[in-house]
């Protein structure tokens, strides 16, 4: 397959059409993502489980669908995705204890199903409880192992760039019949 030969054989109008087609695909994906953010109320409506800490409920590579409606109270037993100050990657764990104060303020403690101890060691120093502001979303559904593609691309960056290059070349060089 001669990629550059195909590019040279295209006239300018075909090349512009293919570039615009590629830009439309990228912008459509971004619009869908932003729409999901609005509909679910979560800054990250889809996440991938990166570790085995939630087994047997969720396995590494499971794709989780999240919502984060602020009116819903957090309850013990729910699976939440939260961010801790100083860490970039959100954590998927189960709420094991909830403390509600009279003013409506809620604090809670989490733990991975497959972990021996609660998550206080994961929280920032001096923090013993999570608050609602720390929650990215609550798990509402999942697709098993679909997120393994994401894990493989993060573990092998060269594979990720090769896959993106092939997909980009395909979109740019594919001609409609």
PDB file of N, CA and C in Angstrom, residues 102-161:
ATOM      1  N   UNK A 102     -26.412  17.468  60.137  1.00  0.00           N
ATOM      2  CA  UNK A 102     -27.716  18.113  60.106  1.00  0.00           C
ATOM      3  C   UNK A 102     -27.845  19.172  59.027  1.00  0.00           C
ATOM      4  N   UNK A 103     -26.733  19.800  58.644  1.00  0.00           N
ATOM      5  CA  UNK A 103     -26.771  20.851  57.621  1.00  0.00           C
ATOM      6  C   UNK A 103     -26.766  20.283  56.199  1.00  0.00           C
ATOM      7  N   UNK A 104     -26.826  18.953  56.063  1.00  0.00           N
ATOM      8  CA  UNK A 104     -26.844  18.325  54.744  1.00  0.00           C
ATOM      9  C   UNK A 104     -25.476  17.963  54.209  1.00  0.00           C
ATOM     10  N   UNK A 105     -24.425  18.303  54.936  1.00  0.00           N
ATOM     11  CA  UNK A 105     -23.065  17.979  54.528  1.00  0.00           C
ATOM     12  C   UNK A 105     -22.838  16.475  54.685  1.00  0.00           C
ATOM     13  N   UNK A 106     -22.313  15.845  53.647  1.00  0.00           N
ATOM     14  CA  UNK A 106     -22.096  14.401  53.657  1.00  0.00           C
ATOM     15  C   UNK A 106     -20.606  14.119  53.480  1.00  0.00           C
ATOM     16  N   UNK A 107     -20.078  13.241  54.309  1.00  0.00           N
ATOM     17  CA  UNK A 107     -18.713  12.738  54.155  1.00  0.00           C
ATOM     18  C   UNK A 107     -18.801  11.226  54.111  1.00  0.00           C
ATOM     19  N   UNK A 108     -17.896  10.610  53.359  1.00  0.00           N
ATOM     20  CA  UNK A 108     -17.961   9.156  53.231  1.00  0.00           C
ATOM     21  C   UNK A 108     -16.575   8.550  53.070  1.00  0.00           C
ATOM     22  N   UNK A 109     -16.516   7.258  53.335  1.00  0.00           N
ATOM     23  CA  UNK A 109     -15.280   6.484  53.285  1.00  0.00           C
ATOM     24  C   UNK A 109     -15.447   5.397  52.224  1.00  0.00           C
ATOM     25  N   UNK A 110     -14.392   5.134  51.464  1.00  0.00           N
ATOM     26  CA  UNK A 110     -14.452   4.138  50.391  1.00  0.00           C
ATOM     27  C   UNK A 110     -13.422   3.034  50.611  1.00  0.00           C
ATOM     28  N   UNK A 111     -13.624   1.943  49.870  1.00  0.00           N
ATOM     29  CA  UNK A 111     -12.703   0.797  49.937  1.00  0.00           C
ATOM     30  C   UNK A 111     -12.889  -0.027  48.670  1.00  0.00           C
ATOM     31  N   UNK A 112     -11.810  -0.534  48.137  1.00  0.00           N
ATOM     32  CA  UNK A 112     -11.893  -1.458  47.020  1.00  0.00           C
ATOM     33  C   UNK A 112     -12.355  -2.818  47.525  1.00  0.00           C
ATOM     34  N   UNK A 113     -13.254  -3.467  46.792  1.00  0.00           N
ATOM     35  CA  UNK A 113     -13.790  -4.765  47.208  1.00  0.00           C
ATOM     36  C   UNK A 113     -12.686  -5.799  47.431  1.00  0.00           C
ATOM     37  N   UNK A 114     -11.612  -5.703  46.678  1.00  0.00           N
ATOM     38  CA  UNK A 114     -10.529  -6.678  46.743  1.00  0.00           C
ATOM     39  C   UNK A 114      -9.378  -6.211  47.642  1.00  0.00           C
ATOM     40  N   UNK A 115      -9.571  -5.092  48.343  1.00  0.00           N
ATOM     41  CA  UNK A 115      -8.532  -4.561  49.229  1.00  0.00           C
ATOM     42  C   UNK A 115      -8.811  -4.955  50.679  1.00  0.00           C
ATOM     43  N   UNK A 116      -7.760  -5.069  51.453  1.00  0.00           N
ATOM     44  CA  UNK A 116      -7.889  -5.443  52.865  1.00  0.00           C
ATOM     45  C   UNK A 116      -8.329  -4.273  53.743  1.00  0.00           C
ATOM     46  N   UNK A 117      -7.887  -3.051  53.393  1.00  0.00           N
ATOM     47  CA  UNK A 117      -8.149  -1.882  54.238  1.00  0.00           C
ATOM     48  C   UNK A 117      -8.889  -0.810  53.448  1.00  0.00           C
ATOM     49  N   UNK A 118      -9.444   0.172  54.181  1.00  0.00           N
ATOM     50  CA  UNK A 118     -10.156   1.268  53.517  1.00  0.00           C
ATOM     51  C   UNK A 118      -9.157   2.181  52.796  1.00  0.00           C
ATOM     52  N   UNK A 119      -9.686   3.219  52.159  1.00  0.00           N
ATOM     53  CA  UNK A 119      -8.880   4.066  51.272  1.00  0.00           C
ATOM     54  C   UNK A 119      -8.220   5.259  51.938  1.00  0.00           C
ATOM     55  N   UNK A 120      -8.232   5.353  53.244  1.00  0.00           N
ATOM     56  CA  UNK A 120      -7.644   6.523  53.893  1.00  0.00           C
ATOM     57  C   UNK A 120      -6.180   6.725  53.495  1.00  0.00           C
ATOM     58  N   UNK A 121      -5.488   5.649  53.199  1.00  0.00           N
ATOM     59  CA  UNK A 121      -4.098   5.744  52.748  1.00  0.00           C
ATOM     60  C   UNK A 121      -3.967   6.326  51.354  1.00  0.00           C
ATOM     61  N   UNK A 122      -5.055   6.333  50.572  1.00  0.00           N
ATOM     62  CA  UNK A 122      -5.031   6.902  49.227  1.00  0.00           C
ATOM     63  C   UNK A 122      -5.385   8.381  49.210  1.00  0.00           C
ATOM     64  N   UNK A 123      -6.131   8.822  50.223  1.00  0.00           N
ATOM     65  CA  UNK A 123      -6.564  10.218  50.284  1.00  0.00           C
ATOM     66  C   UNK A 123      -5.350  11.106  50.542  1.00  0.00           C
ATOM     67  N   UNK A 124      -5.515  12.398  50.287  1.00  0.00           N
ATOM     68  CA  UNK A 124      -4.389  13.305  50.554  1.00  0.00           C
ATOM     69  C   UNK A 124      -4.090  13.303  52.049  1.00  0.00           C
ATOM     70  N   UNK A 125      -2.879  13.676  52.383  1.00  0.00           N
ATOM     71  CA  UNK A 125      -2.431  13.632  53.777  1.00  0.00           C
ATOM     72  C   UNK A 125      -3.341  14.483  54.664  1.00  0.00           C
ATOM     73  N   UNK A 126      -3.791  13.892  55.765  1.00  0.00           N
ATOM     74  CA  UNK A 126      -4.660  14.590  56.693  1.00  0.00           C
ATOM     75  C   UNK A 126      -6.143  14.457  56.368  1.00  0.00           C
ATOM     76  N   UNK A 127      -6.480  13.873  55.232  1.00  0.00           N
ATOM     77  CA  UNK A 127      -7.878  13.700  54.841  1.00  0.00           C
ATOM     78  C   UNK A 127      -8.325  12.287  55.215  1.00  0.00           C
ATOM     79  N   UNK A 128      -9.391  12.191  55.999  1.00  0.00           N
ATOM     80  CA  UNK A 128      -9.898  10.888  56.409  1.00  0.00           C
ATOM     81  C   UNK A 128     -11.203  10.517  55.723  1.00  0.00           C
ATOM     82  N   UNK A 129     -11.880  11.482  55.125  1.00  0.00           N
ATOM     83  CA  UNK A 129     -13.174  11.256  54.489  1.00  0.00           C
ATOM     84  C   UNK A 129     -13.213  11.974  53.143  1.00  0.00           C
ATOM     85  N   UNK A 130     -13.997  11.446  52.238  1.00  0.00           N
ATOM     86  CA  UNK A 130     -14.252  12.128  50.969  1.00  0.00           C
ATOM     87  C   UNK A 130     -15.510  12.970  51.106  1.00  0.00           C
ATOM     88  N   UNK A 131     -15.620  13.980  50.267  1.00  0.00           N
ATOM     89  CA  UNK A 131     -16.816  14.804  50.214  1.00  0.00           C
ATOM     90  C   UNK A 131     -17.404  14.716  48.812  1.00  0.00           C
ATOM     91  N   UNK A 132     -18.608  15.221  48.660  1.00  0.00           N
ATOM     92  CA  UNK A 132     -19.310  15.153  47.382  1.00  0.00           C
ATOM     93  C   UNK A 132     -18.502  15.806  46.256  1.00  0.00           C
ATOM     94  N   UNK A 133     -17.731  16.831  46.578  1.00  0.00           N
ATOM     95  CA  UNK A 133     -16.927  17.527  45.561  1.00  0.00           C
ATOM     96  C   UNK A 133     -15.831  16.634  44.974  1.00  0.00           C
ATOM     97  N   UNK A 134     -15.458  15.575  45.683  1.00  0.00           N
ATOM     98  CA  UNK A 134     -14.414  14.664  45.202  1.00  0.00           C
ATOM     99  C   UNK A 134     -14.937  13.646  44.190  1.00  0.00           C
ATOM    100  N   UNK A 135     -16.260  13.494  44.108  1.00  0.00           N
ATOM    101  CA  UNK A 135     -16.865  12.449  43.269  1.00  0.00           C
ATOM    102  C   UNK A 135     -16.928  12.895  41.814  1.00  0.00           C
ATOM    103  N   UNK A 136     -16.420  12.042  40.939  1.00  0.00           N
ATOM    104  CA  UNK A 136     -16.512  12.250  39.496  1.00  0.00           C
ATOM    105  C   UNK A 136     -17.840  11.696  38.996  1.00  0.00           C
ATOM    106  N   UNK A 137     -18.263  10.568  39.569  1.00  0.00           N
ATOM    107  CA  UNK A 137     -19.521   9.965  39.164  1.00  0.00           C
ATOM    108  C   UNK A 137     -19.773   8.668  39.906  1.00  0.00           C
ATOM    109  N   UNK A 138     -20.955   8.115  39.659  1.00  0.00           N
ATOM    110  CA  UNK A 138     -21.342   6.828  40.251  1.00  0.00           C
ATOM    111  C   UNK A 138     -21.588   5.830  39.137  1.00  0.00           C
ATOM    112  N   UNK A 139     -21.118   4.622  39.336  1.00  0.00           N
ATOM    113  CA  UNK A 139     -21.260   3.582  38.312  1.00  0.00           C
ATOM    114  C   UNK A 139     -22.725   3.222  38.138  1.00  0.00           C
ATOM    115  N   UNK A 140     -23.199   3.277  36.895  1.00  0.00           N
ATOM    116  CA  UNK A 140     -24.594   2.926  36.578  1.00  0.00           C
ATOM    117  C   UNK A 140     -24.680   1.729  35.652  1.00  0.00           C
ATOM    118  N   UNK A 141     -23.572   1.386  35.007  1.00  0.00           N
ATOM    119  CA  UNK A 141     -23.543   0.245  34.105  1.00  0.00           C
ATOM    120  C   UNK A 141     -22.114  -0.002  33.670  1.00  0.00           C
ATOM    121  N   UNK A 142     -21.876  -1.149  33.028  1.00  0.00           N
ATOM    122  CA  UNK A 142     -20.523  -1.441  32.568  1.00  0.00           C
ATOM    123  C   UNK A 142     -20.539  -2.396  31.387  1.00  0.00           C
ATOM    124  N   UNK A 143     -19.452  -2.373  30.625  1.00  0.00           N
ATOM    125  CA  UNK A 143     -19.204  -3.334  29.556  1.00  0.00           C
ATOM    126  C   UNK A 143     -17.897  -4.041  29.901  1.00  0.00           C
ATOM    127  N   UNK A 144     -17.946  -5.351  30.080  1.00  0.00           N
ATOM    128  CA  UNK A 144     -16.735  -6.067  30.504  1.00  0.00           C
ATOM    129  C   UNK A 144     -15.628  -6.039  29.451  1.00  0.00           C
ATOM    130  N   UNK A 145     -14.437  -5.713  29.898  1.00  0.00           N
ATOM    131  CA  UNK A 145     -13.175  -5.801  29.152  1.00  0.00           C
ATOM    132  C   UNK A 145     -13.071  -4.920  27.916  1.00  0.00           C
ATOM    133  N   UNK A 146     -14.065  -4.089  27.616  1.00  0.00           N
ATOM    134  CA  UNK A 146     -14.007  -3.229  26.436  1.00  0.00           C
ATOM    135  C   UNK A 146     -12.890  -2.193  26.571  1.00  0.00           C
ATOM    136  N   UNK A 147     -12.569  -1.798  27.788  1.00  0.00           N
ATOM    137  CA  UNK A 147     -11.530  -0.802  28.025  1.00  0.00           C
ATOM    138  C   UNK A 147     -10.116  -1.328  27.929  1.00  0.00           C
ATOM    139  N   UNK A 148      -9.942  -2.614  27.657  1.00  0.00           N
ATOM    140  CA  UNK A 148      -8.582  -3.167  27.530  1.00  0.00           C
ATOM    141  C   UNK A 148      -7.806  -2.482  26.405  1.00  0.00           C
ATOM    142  N   UNK A 149      -8.516  -2.011  25.382  1.00  0.00           N
ATOM    143  CA  UNK A 149      -7.851  -1.291  24.292  1.00  0.00           C
ATOM    144  C   UNK A 149      -7.157  -0.053  24.849  1.00  0.00           C
ATOM    145  N   UNK A 150      -7.820   0.669  25.733  1.00  0.00           N
ATOM    146  CA  UNK A 150      -7.239   1.859  26.358  1.00  0.00           C
ATOM    147  C   UNK A 150      -6.019   1.490  27.190  1.00  0.00           C
ATOM    148  N   UNK A 151      -6.135   0.422  27.967  1.00  0.00           N
ATOM    149  CA  UNK A 151      -5.013  -0.006  28.808  1.00  0.00           C
ATOM    150  C   UNK A 151      -3.817  -0.397  27.951  1.00  0.00           C
ATOM    151  N   UNK A 152      -4.052  -1.134  26.875  1.00  0.00           N
ATOM    152  CA  UNK A 152      -2.963  -1.557  25.982  1.00  0.00           C
ATOM    153  C   UNK A 152      -2.302  -0.332  25.345  1.00  0.00           C
ATOM    154  N   UNK A 153      -3.127   0.639  24.922  1.00  0.00           N
ATOM    155  CA  UNK A 153      -2.546   1.837  24.298  1.00  0.00           C
ATOM    156  C   UNK A 153      -1.742   2.662  25.297  1.00  0.00           C
ATOM    157  N   UNK A 154      -2.127   2.677  26.567  1.00  0.00           N
ATOM    158  CA  UNK A 154      -1.353   3.402  27.577  1.00  0.00           C
ATOM    159  C   UNK A 154      -0.087   2.642  27.961  1.00  0.00           C
ATOM    160  N   UNK A 155      -0.155   1.314  27.997  1.00  0.00           N
ATOM    161  CA  UNK A 155       1.014   0.509  28.342  1.00  0.00           C
ATOM    162  C   UNK A 155       2.039   0.464  27.206  1.00  0.00           C
ATOM    163  N   UNK A 156       1.573   0.569  25.962  1.00  0.00           N
ATOM    164  CA  UNK A 156       2.449   0.498  24.783  1.00  0.00           C
ATOM    165  C   UNK A 156       2.208   1.723  23.903  1.00  0.00           C
ATOM    166  N   UNK A 157       2.842   2.851  24.230  1.00  0.00           N
ATOM    167  CA  UNK A 157       2.590   4.092  23.483  1.00  0.00           C
ATOM    168  C   UNK A 157       2.882   3.985  21.992  1.00  0.00           C
ATOM    169  N   UNK A 158       3.868   3.204  21.597  1.00  0.00           N
ATOM    170  CA  UNK A 158       4.182   3.063  20.169  1.00  0.00           C
ATOM    171  C   UNK A 158       3.014   2.422  19.432  1.00  0.00           C
ATOM    172  N   UNK A 159       2.359   1.464  20.072  1.00  0.00           N
ATOM    173  CA  UNK A 159       1.174   0.839  19.481  1.00  0.00           C
ATOM    174  C   UNK A 159       0.073   1.881  19.289  1.00  0.00           C
ATOM    175  N   UNK A 160      -0.096   2.751  20.292  1.00  0.00           N
ATOM    176  CA  UNK A 160      -1.122   3.796  20.209  1.00  0.00           C
ATOM    177  C   UNK A 160      -0.861   4.710  19.018  1.00  0.00           C
ATOM    178  N   UNK A 161       0.373   5.180  18.862  1.00  0.00           N
ATOM    179  CA  UNK A 161       0.686   6.095  17.764  1.00  0.00           C
ATOM    180  C   UNK A 161       0.560   5.404  16.409  1.00  0.00           C
TER     181      UNK A 161
END
